[in-house]
CSV table of C-alpha atoms (C1' of nucleotides) in Angstrom, one decimal:
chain,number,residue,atom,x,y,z
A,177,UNK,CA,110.1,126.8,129.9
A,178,UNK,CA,112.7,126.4,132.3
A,179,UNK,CA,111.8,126.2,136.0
A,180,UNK,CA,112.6,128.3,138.6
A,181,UNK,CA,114.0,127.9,141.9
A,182,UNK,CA,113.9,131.2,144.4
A,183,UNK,CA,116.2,131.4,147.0
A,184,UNK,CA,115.5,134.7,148.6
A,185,UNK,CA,113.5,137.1,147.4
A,186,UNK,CA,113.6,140.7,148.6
A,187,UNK,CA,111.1,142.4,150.6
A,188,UNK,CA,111.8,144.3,153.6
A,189,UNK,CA,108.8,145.3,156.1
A,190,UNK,CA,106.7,147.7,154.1
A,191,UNK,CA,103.0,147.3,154.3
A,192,UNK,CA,101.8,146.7,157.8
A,193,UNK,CA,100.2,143.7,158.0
A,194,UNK,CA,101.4,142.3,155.0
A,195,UNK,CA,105.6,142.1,153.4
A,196,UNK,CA,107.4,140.1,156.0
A,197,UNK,CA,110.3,139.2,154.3
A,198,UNK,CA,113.6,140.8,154.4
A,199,UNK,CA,116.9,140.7,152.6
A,200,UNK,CA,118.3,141.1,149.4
A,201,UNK,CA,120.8,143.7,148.9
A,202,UNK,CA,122.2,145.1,145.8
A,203,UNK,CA,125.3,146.1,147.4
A,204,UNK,CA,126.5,148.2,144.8
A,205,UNK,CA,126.1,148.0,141.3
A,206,UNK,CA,126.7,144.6,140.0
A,207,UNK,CA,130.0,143.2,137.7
A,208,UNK,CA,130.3,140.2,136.9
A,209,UNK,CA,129.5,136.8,138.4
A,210,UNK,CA,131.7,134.3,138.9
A,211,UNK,CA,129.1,132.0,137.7
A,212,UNK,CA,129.4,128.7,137.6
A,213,UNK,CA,129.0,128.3,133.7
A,214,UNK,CA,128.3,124.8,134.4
A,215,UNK,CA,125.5,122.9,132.0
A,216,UNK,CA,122.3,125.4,131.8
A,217,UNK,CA,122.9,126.4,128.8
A,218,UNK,CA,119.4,125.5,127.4
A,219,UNK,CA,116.6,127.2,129.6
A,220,UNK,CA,115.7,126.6,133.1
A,221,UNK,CA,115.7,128.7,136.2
A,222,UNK,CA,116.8,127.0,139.4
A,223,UNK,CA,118.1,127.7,142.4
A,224,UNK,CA,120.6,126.0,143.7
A,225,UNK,CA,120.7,126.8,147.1
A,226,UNK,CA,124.0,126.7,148.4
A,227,UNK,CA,126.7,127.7,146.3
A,228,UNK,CA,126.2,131.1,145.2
A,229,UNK,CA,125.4,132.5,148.3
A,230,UNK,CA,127.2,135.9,148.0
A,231,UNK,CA,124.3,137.7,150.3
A,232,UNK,CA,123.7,135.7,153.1
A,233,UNK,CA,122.1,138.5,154.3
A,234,UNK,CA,119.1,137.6,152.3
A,235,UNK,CA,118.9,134.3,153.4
A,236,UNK,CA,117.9,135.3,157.1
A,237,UNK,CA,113.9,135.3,156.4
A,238,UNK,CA,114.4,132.7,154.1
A,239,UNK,CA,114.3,130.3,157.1
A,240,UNK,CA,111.0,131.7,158.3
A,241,UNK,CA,109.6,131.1,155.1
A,242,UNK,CA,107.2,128.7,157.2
A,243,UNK,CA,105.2,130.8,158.4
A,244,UNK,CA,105.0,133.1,155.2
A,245,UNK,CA,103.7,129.9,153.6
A,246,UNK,CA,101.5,128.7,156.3
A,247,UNK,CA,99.0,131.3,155.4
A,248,UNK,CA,98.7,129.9,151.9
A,249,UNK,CA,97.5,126.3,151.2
A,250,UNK,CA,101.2,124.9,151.5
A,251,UNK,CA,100.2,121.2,152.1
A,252,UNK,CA,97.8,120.9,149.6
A,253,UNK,CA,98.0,122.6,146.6
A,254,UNK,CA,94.6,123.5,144.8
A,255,UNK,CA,93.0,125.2,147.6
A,256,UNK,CA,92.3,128.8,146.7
A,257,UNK,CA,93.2,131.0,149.1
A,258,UNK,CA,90.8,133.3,147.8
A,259,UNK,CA,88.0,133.8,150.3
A,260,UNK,CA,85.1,134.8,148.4
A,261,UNK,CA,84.8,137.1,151.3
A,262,UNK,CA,83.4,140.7,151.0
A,263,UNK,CA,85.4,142.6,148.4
A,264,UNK,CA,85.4,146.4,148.3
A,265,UNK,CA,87.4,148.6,146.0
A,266,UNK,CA,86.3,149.3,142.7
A,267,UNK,CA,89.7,149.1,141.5
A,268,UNK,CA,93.0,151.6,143.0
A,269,UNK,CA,90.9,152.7,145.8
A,270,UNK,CA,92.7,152.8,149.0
A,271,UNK,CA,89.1,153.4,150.9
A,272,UNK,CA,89.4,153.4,154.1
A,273,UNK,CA,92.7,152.9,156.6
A,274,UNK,CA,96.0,154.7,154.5
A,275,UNK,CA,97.4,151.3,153.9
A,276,UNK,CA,96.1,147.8,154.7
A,277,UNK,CA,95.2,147.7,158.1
A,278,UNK,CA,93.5,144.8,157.6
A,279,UNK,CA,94.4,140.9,156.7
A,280,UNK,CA,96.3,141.0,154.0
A,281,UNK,CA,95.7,137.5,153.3
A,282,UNK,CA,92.2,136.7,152.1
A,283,UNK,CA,90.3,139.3,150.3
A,284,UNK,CA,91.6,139.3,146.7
A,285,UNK,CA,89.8,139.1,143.9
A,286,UNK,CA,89.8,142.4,141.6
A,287,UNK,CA,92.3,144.3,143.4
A,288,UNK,CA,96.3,143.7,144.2
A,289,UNK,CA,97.4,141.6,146.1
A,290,UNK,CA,100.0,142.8,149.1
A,291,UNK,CA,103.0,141.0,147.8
A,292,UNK,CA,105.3,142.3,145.6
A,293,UNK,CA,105.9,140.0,142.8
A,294,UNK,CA,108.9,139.2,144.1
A,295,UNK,CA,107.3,137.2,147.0
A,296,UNK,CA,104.9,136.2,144.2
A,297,UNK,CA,107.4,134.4,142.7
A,298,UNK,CA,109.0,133.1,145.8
A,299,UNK,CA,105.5,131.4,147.3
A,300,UNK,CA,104.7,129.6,143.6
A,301,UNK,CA,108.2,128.3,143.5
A,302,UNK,CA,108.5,127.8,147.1
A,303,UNK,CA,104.7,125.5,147.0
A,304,UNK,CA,106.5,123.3,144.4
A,305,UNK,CA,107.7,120.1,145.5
A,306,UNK,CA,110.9,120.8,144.0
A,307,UNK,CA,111.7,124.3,144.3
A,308,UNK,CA,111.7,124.5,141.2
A,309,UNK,CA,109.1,125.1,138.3
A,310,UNK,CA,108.6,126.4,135.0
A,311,UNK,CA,107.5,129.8,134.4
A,312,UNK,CA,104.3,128.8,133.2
A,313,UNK,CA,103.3,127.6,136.1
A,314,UNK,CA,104.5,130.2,137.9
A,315,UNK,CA,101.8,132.4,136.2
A,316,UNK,CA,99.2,129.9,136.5
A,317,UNK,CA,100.0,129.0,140.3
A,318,UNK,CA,99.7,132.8,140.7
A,319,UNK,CA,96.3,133.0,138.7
A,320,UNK,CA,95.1,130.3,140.9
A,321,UNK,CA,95.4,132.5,144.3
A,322,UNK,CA,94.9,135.8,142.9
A,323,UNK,CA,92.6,136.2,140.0
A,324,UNK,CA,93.1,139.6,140.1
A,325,UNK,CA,95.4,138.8,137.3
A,326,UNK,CA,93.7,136.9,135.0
A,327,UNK,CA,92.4,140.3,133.9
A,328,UNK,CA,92.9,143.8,134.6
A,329,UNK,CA,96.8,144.4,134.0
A,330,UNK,CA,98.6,144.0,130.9
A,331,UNK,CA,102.2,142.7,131.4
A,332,UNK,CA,102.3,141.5,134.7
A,333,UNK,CA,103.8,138.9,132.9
A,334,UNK,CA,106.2,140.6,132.1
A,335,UNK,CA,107.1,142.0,135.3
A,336,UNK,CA,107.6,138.8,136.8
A,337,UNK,CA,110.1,137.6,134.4
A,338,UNK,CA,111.4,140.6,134.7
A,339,UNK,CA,112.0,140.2,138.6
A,340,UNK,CA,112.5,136.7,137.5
A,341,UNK,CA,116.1,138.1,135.6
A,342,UNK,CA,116.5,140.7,138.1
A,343,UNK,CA,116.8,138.7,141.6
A,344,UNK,CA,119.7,137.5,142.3
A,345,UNK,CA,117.5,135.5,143.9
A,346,UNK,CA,116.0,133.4,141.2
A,347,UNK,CA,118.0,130.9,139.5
A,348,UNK,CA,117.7,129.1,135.8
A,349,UNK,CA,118.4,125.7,135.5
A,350,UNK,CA,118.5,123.0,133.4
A,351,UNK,CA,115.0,121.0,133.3
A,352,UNK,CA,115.1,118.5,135.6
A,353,UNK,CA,116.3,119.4,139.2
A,354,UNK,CA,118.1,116.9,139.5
A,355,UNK,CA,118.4,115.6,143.3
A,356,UNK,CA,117.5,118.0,146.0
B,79,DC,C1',117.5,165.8,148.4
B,80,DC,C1',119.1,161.4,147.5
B,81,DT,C1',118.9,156.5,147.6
B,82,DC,C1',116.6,152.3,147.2
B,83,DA,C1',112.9,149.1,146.2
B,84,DT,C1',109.2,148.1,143.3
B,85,DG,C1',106.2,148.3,139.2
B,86,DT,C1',105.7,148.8,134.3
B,87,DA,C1',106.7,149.3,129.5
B,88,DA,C1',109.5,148.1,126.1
B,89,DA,C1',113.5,146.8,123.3
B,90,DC,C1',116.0,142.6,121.9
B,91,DA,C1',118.3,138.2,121.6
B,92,DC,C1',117.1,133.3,120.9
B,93,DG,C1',115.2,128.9,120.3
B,94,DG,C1',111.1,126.3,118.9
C,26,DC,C1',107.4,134.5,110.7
C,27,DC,C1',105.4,134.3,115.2
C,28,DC,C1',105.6,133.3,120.0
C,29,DG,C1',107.4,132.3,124.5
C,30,DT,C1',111.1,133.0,127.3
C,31,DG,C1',115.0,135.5,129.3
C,32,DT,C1',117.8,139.7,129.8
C,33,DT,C1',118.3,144.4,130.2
C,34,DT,C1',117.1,149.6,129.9
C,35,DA,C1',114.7,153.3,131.1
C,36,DC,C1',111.3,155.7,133.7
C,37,DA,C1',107.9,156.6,137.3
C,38,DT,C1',106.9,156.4,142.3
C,39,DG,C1',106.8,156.0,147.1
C,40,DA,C1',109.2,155.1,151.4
C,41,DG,C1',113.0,156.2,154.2
DNA sequence: CCTCATGTAAACACGG
DNA sequence: CCCGTGTTTACATGAG
């Protein structure tokens, strides 16, 4: 359906060892956007970059992205991140060490992954050439890396068209990005 | 105790 | 009429 470009997700430093992102405010209550109106009318998410940039404030990790994205196969797409390395947890079980002590990256198959699925969101649209991509493949680029999803849970879907409409962050736009 | 961020479920509007 | 998408509420939690 319409592609999706993220500009800045949220995420502030949660997790130790994993969340590294920071940003995104709600300031306080939201009105009414100036919005640009422009064409957009059908269905497509994009992110302009500039322009809109009400919260810069959100933009500061933005530039660091690089090395969020480094841990994930940013130059070529296709390569599961997914070690098939040693997976314990029968499902929600914390085991051992409170939080995550341990990589967050790697190690995913039944259970959840560390990001929120805001920085979901942000790394699928992010790995696309364009910035930009429809929300189908948002959900597949996610199934790719963490197959946790391809069972278990029943409307993670949902949620992440939901943070999709809730972040500011997240733009529709008209197929086609046009030049960027 | 309150606020904020996140996760979910669900109600809807809409277009195909 | 059903489905996918997009928006929006409401509620539950956990962290701070």
């Amino acid at each position: 359906m319409g592609p999706v470009t993220g500009m800045t997700p949220d995420k502030k430093a949660k997790t130790p060892g994993a969340e590294k992102a920071a940003g995104l405010r709600q300031s306080h209550r939201m009105g009414s956007l100036p919005d640009a109106g422009d064409a957009g009318r059908p269905k497509a998410t994009v992110v302009d970059s500039d322009s809109a940039d009400d919260e810069l404030t959100n933009l500061n990790w933005l530039h660091e992205s690089t090395n969020l994205l480094t841990n994930f196969s940013l130059g070529s797409e296709g390569l599961p991140i997914v070690s098939p390395l040693y997976d314990i947890e029968g499902d929600s079980v914390p085991s051992f060490s409170p939080s995550c002590y341990q990589n967050p990256e790697k190690k995913s198959s039944t259970s959840k992954p560390p990001y929120s699925f805001s920085l979901l969101i942000y790394m699928a649209i992010e790995h696309s050439p364009n910035k930009s991509l429809p929300v189908k493949e948002i959900y597949s680029w996610i199934l790719e890396r963490f197959p946790y999803f391809a069972t278990a849970p029943t409307g993670w879907k949902n949620s992440v068209r939901h943070n999709l409409s809730l972040n500011k962050c997240f733009r529709k736009v008209e197929r086609k990005p046009v030049a960027r």
